[in-house]
Tab-separated table of C-alpha atoms in Angstrom:
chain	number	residue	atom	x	y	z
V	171	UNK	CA	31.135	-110.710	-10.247
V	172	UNK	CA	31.956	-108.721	-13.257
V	173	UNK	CA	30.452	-105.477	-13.806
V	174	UNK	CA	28.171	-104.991	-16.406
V	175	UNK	CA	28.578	-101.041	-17.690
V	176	UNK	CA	25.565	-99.173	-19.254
V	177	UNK	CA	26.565	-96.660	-21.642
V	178	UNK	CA	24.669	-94.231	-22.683
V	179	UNK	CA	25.226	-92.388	-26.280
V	180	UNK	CA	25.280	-89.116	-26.867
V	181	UNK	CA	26.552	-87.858	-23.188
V	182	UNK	CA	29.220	-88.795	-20.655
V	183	UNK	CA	28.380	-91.390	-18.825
V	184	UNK	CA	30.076	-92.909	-15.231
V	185	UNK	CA	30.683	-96.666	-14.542
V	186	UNK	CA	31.538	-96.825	-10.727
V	187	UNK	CA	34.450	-99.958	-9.794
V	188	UNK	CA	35.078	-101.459	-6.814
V	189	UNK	CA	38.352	-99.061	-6.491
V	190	UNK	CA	38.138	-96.823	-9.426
V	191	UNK	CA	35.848	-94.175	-11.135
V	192	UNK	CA	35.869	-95.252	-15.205
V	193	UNK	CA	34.551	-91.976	-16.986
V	194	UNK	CA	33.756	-92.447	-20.246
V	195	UNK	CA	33.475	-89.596	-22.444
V	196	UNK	CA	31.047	-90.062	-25.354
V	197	UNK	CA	31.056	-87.842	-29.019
V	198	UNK	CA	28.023	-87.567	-30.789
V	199	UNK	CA	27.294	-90.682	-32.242
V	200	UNK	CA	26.627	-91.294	-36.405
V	201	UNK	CA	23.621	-90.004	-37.306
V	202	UNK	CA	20.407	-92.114	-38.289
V	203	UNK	CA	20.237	-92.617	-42.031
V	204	UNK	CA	17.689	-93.994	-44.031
V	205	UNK	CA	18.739	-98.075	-45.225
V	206	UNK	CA	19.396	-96.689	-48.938
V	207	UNK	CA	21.596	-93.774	-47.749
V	208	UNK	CA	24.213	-95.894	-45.725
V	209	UNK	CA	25.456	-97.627	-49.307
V	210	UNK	CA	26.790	-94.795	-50.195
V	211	UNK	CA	30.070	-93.342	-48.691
V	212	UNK	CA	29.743	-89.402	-46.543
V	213	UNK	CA	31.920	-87.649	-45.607
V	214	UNK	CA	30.479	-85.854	-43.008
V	215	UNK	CA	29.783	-88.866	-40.746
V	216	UNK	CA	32.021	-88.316	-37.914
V	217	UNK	CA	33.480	-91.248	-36.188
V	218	UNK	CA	32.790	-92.715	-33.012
V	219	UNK	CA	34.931	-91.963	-30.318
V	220	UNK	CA	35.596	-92.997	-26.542
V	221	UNK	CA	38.053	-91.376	-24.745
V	222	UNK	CA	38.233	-93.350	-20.610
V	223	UNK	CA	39.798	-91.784	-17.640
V	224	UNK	CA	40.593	-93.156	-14.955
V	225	UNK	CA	40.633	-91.480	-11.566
V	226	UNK	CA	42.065	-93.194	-8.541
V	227	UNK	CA	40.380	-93.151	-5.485
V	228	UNK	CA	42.044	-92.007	-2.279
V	229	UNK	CA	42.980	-94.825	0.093
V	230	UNK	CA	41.649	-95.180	3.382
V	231	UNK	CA	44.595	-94.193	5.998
V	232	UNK	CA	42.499	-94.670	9.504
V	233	UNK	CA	43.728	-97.619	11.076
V	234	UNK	CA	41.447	-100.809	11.464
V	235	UNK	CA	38.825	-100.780	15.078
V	236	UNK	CA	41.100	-104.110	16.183
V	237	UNK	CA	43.962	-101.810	16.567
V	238	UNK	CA	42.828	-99.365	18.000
V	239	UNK	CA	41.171	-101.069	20.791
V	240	UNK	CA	44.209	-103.040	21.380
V	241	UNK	CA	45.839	-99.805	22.256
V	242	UNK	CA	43.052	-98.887	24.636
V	243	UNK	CA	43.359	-102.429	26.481
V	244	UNK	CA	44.096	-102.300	30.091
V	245	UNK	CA	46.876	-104.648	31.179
V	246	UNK	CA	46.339	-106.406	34.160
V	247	UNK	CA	48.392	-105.860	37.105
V	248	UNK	CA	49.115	-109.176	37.777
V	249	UNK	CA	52.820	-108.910	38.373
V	250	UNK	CA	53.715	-110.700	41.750
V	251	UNK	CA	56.606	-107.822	43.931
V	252	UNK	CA	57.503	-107.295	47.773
V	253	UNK	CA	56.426	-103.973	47.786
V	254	UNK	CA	53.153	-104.859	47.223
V	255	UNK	CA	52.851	-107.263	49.805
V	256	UNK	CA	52.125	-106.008	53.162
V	257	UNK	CA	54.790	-106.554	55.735
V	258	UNK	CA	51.853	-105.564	58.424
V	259	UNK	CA	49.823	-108.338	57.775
V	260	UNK	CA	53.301	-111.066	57.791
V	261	UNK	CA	54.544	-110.176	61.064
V	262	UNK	CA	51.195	-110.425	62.625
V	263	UNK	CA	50.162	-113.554	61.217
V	264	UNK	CA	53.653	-115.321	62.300
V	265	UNK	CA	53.564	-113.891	65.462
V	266	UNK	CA	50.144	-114.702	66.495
V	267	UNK	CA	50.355	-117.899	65.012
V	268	UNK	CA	53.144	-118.546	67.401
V	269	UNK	CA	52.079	-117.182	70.206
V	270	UNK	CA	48.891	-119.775	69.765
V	271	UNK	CA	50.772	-122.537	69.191
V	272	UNK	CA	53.452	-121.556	72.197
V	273	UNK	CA	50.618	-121.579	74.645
V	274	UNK	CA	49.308	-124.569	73.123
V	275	UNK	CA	52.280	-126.166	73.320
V	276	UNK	CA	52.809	-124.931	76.861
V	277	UNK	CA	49.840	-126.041	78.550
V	278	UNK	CA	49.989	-129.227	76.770
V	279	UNK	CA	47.317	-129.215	74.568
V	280	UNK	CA	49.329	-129.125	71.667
V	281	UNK	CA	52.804	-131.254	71.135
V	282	UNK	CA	56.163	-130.208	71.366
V	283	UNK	CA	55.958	-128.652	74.583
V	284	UNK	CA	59.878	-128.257	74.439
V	285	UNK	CA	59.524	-125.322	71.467
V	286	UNK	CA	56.818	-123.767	73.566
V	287	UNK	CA	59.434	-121.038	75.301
V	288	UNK	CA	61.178	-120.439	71.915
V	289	UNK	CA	57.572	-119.878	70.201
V	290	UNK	CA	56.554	-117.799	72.595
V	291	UNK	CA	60.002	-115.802	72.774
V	292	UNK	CA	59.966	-114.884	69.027
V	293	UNK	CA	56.069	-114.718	68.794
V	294	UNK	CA	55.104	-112.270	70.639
V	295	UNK	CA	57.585	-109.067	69.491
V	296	UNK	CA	56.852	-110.426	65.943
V	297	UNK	CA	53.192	-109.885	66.669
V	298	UNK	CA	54.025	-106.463	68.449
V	299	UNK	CA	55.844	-105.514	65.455
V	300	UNK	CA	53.431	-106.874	63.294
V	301	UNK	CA	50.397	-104.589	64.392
V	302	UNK	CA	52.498	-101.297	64.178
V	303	UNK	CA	53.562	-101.886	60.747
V	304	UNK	CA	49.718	-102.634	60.070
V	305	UNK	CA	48.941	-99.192	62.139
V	306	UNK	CA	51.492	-97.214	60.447
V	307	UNK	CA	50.751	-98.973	56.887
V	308	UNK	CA	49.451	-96.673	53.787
V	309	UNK	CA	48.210	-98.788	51.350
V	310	UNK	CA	48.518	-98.664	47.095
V	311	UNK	CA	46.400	-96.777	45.165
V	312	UNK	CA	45.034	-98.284	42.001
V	313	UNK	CA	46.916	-97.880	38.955
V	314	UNK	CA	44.799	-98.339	35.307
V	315	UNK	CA	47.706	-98.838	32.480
V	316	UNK	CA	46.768	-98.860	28.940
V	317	UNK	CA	48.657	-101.049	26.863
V	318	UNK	CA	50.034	-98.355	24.234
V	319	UNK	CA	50.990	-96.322	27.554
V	320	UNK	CA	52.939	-99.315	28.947
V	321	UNK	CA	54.882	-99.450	25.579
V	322	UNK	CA	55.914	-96.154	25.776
V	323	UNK	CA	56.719	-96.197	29.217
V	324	UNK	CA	60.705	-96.918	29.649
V	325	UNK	CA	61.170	-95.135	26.363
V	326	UNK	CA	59.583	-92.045	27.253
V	327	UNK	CA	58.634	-92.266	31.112
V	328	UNK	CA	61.288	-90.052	33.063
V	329	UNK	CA	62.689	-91.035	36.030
V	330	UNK	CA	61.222	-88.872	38.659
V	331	UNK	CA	57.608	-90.544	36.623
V	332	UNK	CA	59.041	-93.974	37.012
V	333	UNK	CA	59.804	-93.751	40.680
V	334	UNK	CA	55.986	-91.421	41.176
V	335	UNK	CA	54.595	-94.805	40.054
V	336	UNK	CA	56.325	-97.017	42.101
V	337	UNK	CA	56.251	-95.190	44.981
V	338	UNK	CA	52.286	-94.861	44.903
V	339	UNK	CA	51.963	-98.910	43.841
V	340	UNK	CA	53.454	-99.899	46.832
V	341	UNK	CA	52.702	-100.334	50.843
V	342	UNK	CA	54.378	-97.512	52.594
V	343	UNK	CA	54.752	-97.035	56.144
V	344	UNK	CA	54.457	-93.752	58.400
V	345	UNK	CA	53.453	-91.598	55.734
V	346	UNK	CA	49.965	-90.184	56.036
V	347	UNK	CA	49.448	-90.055	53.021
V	348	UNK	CA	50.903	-90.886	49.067
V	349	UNK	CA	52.858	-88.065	47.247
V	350	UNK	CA	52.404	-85.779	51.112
V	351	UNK	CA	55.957	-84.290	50.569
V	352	UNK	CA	55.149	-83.205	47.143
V	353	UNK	CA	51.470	-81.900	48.625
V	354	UNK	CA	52.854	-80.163	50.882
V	355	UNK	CA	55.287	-78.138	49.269
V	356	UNK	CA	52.337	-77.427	45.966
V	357	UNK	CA	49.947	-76.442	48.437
V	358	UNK	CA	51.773	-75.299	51.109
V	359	UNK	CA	49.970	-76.698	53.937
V	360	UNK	CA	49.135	-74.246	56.328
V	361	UNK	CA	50.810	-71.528	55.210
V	362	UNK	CA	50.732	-67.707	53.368
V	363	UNK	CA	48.525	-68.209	50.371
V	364	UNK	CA	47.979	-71.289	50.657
V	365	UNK	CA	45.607	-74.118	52.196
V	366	UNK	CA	44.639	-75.715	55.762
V	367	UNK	CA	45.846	-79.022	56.157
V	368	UNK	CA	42.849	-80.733	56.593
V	369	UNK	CA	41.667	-79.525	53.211
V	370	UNK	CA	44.899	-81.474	51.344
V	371	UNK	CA	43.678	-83.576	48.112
V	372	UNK	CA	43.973	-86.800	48.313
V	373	UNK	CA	44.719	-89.503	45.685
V	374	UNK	CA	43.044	-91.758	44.543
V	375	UNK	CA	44.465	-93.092	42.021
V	376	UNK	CA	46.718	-93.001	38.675
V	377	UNK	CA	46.228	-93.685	35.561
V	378	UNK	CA	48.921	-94.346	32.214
V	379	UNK	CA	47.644	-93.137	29.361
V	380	UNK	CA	48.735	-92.182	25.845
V	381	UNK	CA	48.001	-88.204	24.542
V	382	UNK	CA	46.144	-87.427	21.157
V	383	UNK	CA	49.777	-86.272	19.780
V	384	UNK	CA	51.299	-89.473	21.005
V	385	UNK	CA	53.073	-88.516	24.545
V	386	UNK	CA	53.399	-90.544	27.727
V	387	UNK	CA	51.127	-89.439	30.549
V	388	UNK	CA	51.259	-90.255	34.174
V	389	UNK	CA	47.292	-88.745	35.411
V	390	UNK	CA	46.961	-88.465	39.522
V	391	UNK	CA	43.603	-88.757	40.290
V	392	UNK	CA	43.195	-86.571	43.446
V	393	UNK	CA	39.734	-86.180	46.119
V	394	UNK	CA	39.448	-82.570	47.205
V	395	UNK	CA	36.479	-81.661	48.128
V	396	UNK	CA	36.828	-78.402	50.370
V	397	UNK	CA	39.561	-77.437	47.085
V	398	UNK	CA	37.785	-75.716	43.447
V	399	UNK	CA	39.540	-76.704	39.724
V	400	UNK	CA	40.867	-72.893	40.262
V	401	UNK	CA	43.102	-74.221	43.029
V	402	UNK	CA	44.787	-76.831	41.334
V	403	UNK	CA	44.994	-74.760	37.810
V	404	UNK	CA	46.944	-71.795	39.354
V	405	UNK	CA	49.487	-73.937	40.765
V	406	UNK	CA	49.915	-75.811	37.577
V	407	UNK	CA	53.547	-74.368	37.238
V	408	UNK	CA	54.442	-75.964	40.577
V	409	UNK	CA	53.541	-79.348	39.325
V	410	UNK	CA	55.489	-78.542	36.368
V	411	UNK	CA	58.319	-77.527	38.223
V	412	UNK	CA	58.147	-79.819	41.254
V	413	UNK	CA	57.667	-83.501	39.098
V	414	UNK	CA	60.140	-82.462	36.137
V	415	UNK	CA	62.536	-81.959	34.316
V	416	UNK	CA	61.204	-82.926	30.733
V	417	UNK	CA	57.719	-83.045	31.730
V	418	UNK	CA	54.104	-80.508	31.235
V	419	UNK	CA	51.539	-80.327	34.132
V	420	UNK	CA	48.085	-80.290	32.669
V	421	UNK	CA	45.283	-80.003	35.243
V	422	UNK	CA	41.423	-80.973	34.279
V	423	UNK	CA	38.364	-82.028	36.152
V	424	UNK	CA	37.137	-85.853	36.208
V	425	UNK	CA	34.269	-88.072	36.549
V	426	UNK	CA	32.638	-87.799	40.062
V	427	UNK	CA	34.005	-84.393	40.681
V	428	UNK	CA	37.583	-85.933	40.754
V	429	UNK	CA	40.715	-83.498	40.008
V	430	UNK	CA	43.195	-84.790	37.302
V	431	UNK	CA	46.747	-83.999	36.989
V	432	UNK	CA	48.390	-84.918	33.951
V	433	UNK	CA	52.030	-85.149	34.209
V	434	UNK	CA	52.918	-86.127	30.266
V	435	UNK	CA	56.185	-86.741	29.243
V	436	UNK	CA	57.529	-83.992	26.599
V	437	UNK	CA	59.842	-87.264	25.292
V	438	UNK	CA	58.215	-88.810	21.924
């Protein structure tokens, strides 16, 4: 729809565009003469003038809300692997099923009486087996990845990062706990200056995440609750020094009186 200006003589005046400011500069106008004074020729009457400028407006630089929440999307971890399957749970769910169907067999309740030695053979050390993996089994933490994090992750992710996250994603077996070499040598379990055993943070946790200034950060979310922030903040250079080269410890407090360590990548 066009724009209709209103001028108004005798001072600037300011027509406002859809893009543009249009300032329009105004001299004094003619002056009012009677009808038999304009027949004859003055030549004082000054002319009318409009000078325009034109001033552009600065263009909007902050990116649209669409993209920006696109960055903040969490990508499902949907991505089928062996290490996340539990070897625990296999074993003891061929063995016993064996071992059922061997006695079955056996006893003649169930056919194929002829298998029911073999069945039984392999069944029950698979199910033996089976139930110690399942003791000795530490199970994944949770890992929240943020799709601009994911992007920057083989690009900027080091190694020792890489292998933090796969290691923690993953079933382990006859550790007490994820990351306990790495506790144990920050906190130095049990030793001079620094904590009991029984007080050693646990994670919870990790999280990929993107910095303000556009760096790759691995977070380990960690419970501690006989541990204060103080703890974890004066052995910041240990983190630094323990999970790097090429990498900046950053330790912070989280929801629900959680403890965050920010490993981020000093790769852009």
């Amino acid at each position: 729809m066009p724009i209709k200006p209103a001028l108004t003589l005798g001072r600037p005046g300011t027509i406002l565009c859809s893009h543009r400011f249009l300032s329009v500069e105004c001299l004094p106008p003619l002056p009012r003469f009677p009808p038999s004074f304009i027949k004859q020729e003055t030549s004082f009457a000054k002319p009318y003038h409009l000078r325009l400028l034109f001033v552009s407006r600065a263009a909007e630089s902050s990116r649209p809300a669409s993209a920006v929440a696109a960055d903040k999307a969490i990508v499902p971890d949907d991505e089928f692997s062996l290490a996340k399957v539990s070897f625990g749970v296999i074993g003891l769910g061929i063995g016993v099923t064996l071992l059922s169907y061997g006695f079955g067999a056996y006893f003649n309740i169930l056919p194929g009486s002829e298998w029911s030695a073999i069945m039984l053979t392999y069944g029950f050390p698979l199910a033996i087996i089976g139930m110690a993996l399942k003791y000795a089994e530490l199970k994944p933490v949770p890992c929240l990845t943020y799709s601009d994090a994911q992007r920057l992750r083989e690009k900027c992710a080091t190694q020792i990062l890489k292998q933090v996250r796969n290691d923690v994603t993953r079933y382990r077996y006859g550790d007490e706990q994820h990351l306990d070499e790495a506790l144990k040598r920050i906190f130095q379990y049990n030793l001079g200056g620094g904590i009991p055993r029984r007080s050693a943070p646990v994670l919870q946790m990790i999280r990929e995440e993107v910095t303000e200034d556009g760096k790759y950060s691995l977070v380990l979310v960690f419970e501690a609750r006989a541990l204060e922030l103080s703890d974890f903040e004066k052995r910041q250079a240990k983190f630094t020094s323990f999970f790097g080269p090429g990498i900046t410890a950053d330790i912070g407090m989280g929801e629900n009186g959680l403890y965050e360590v920010r490993l981020i990548s000093d790769t852009k």
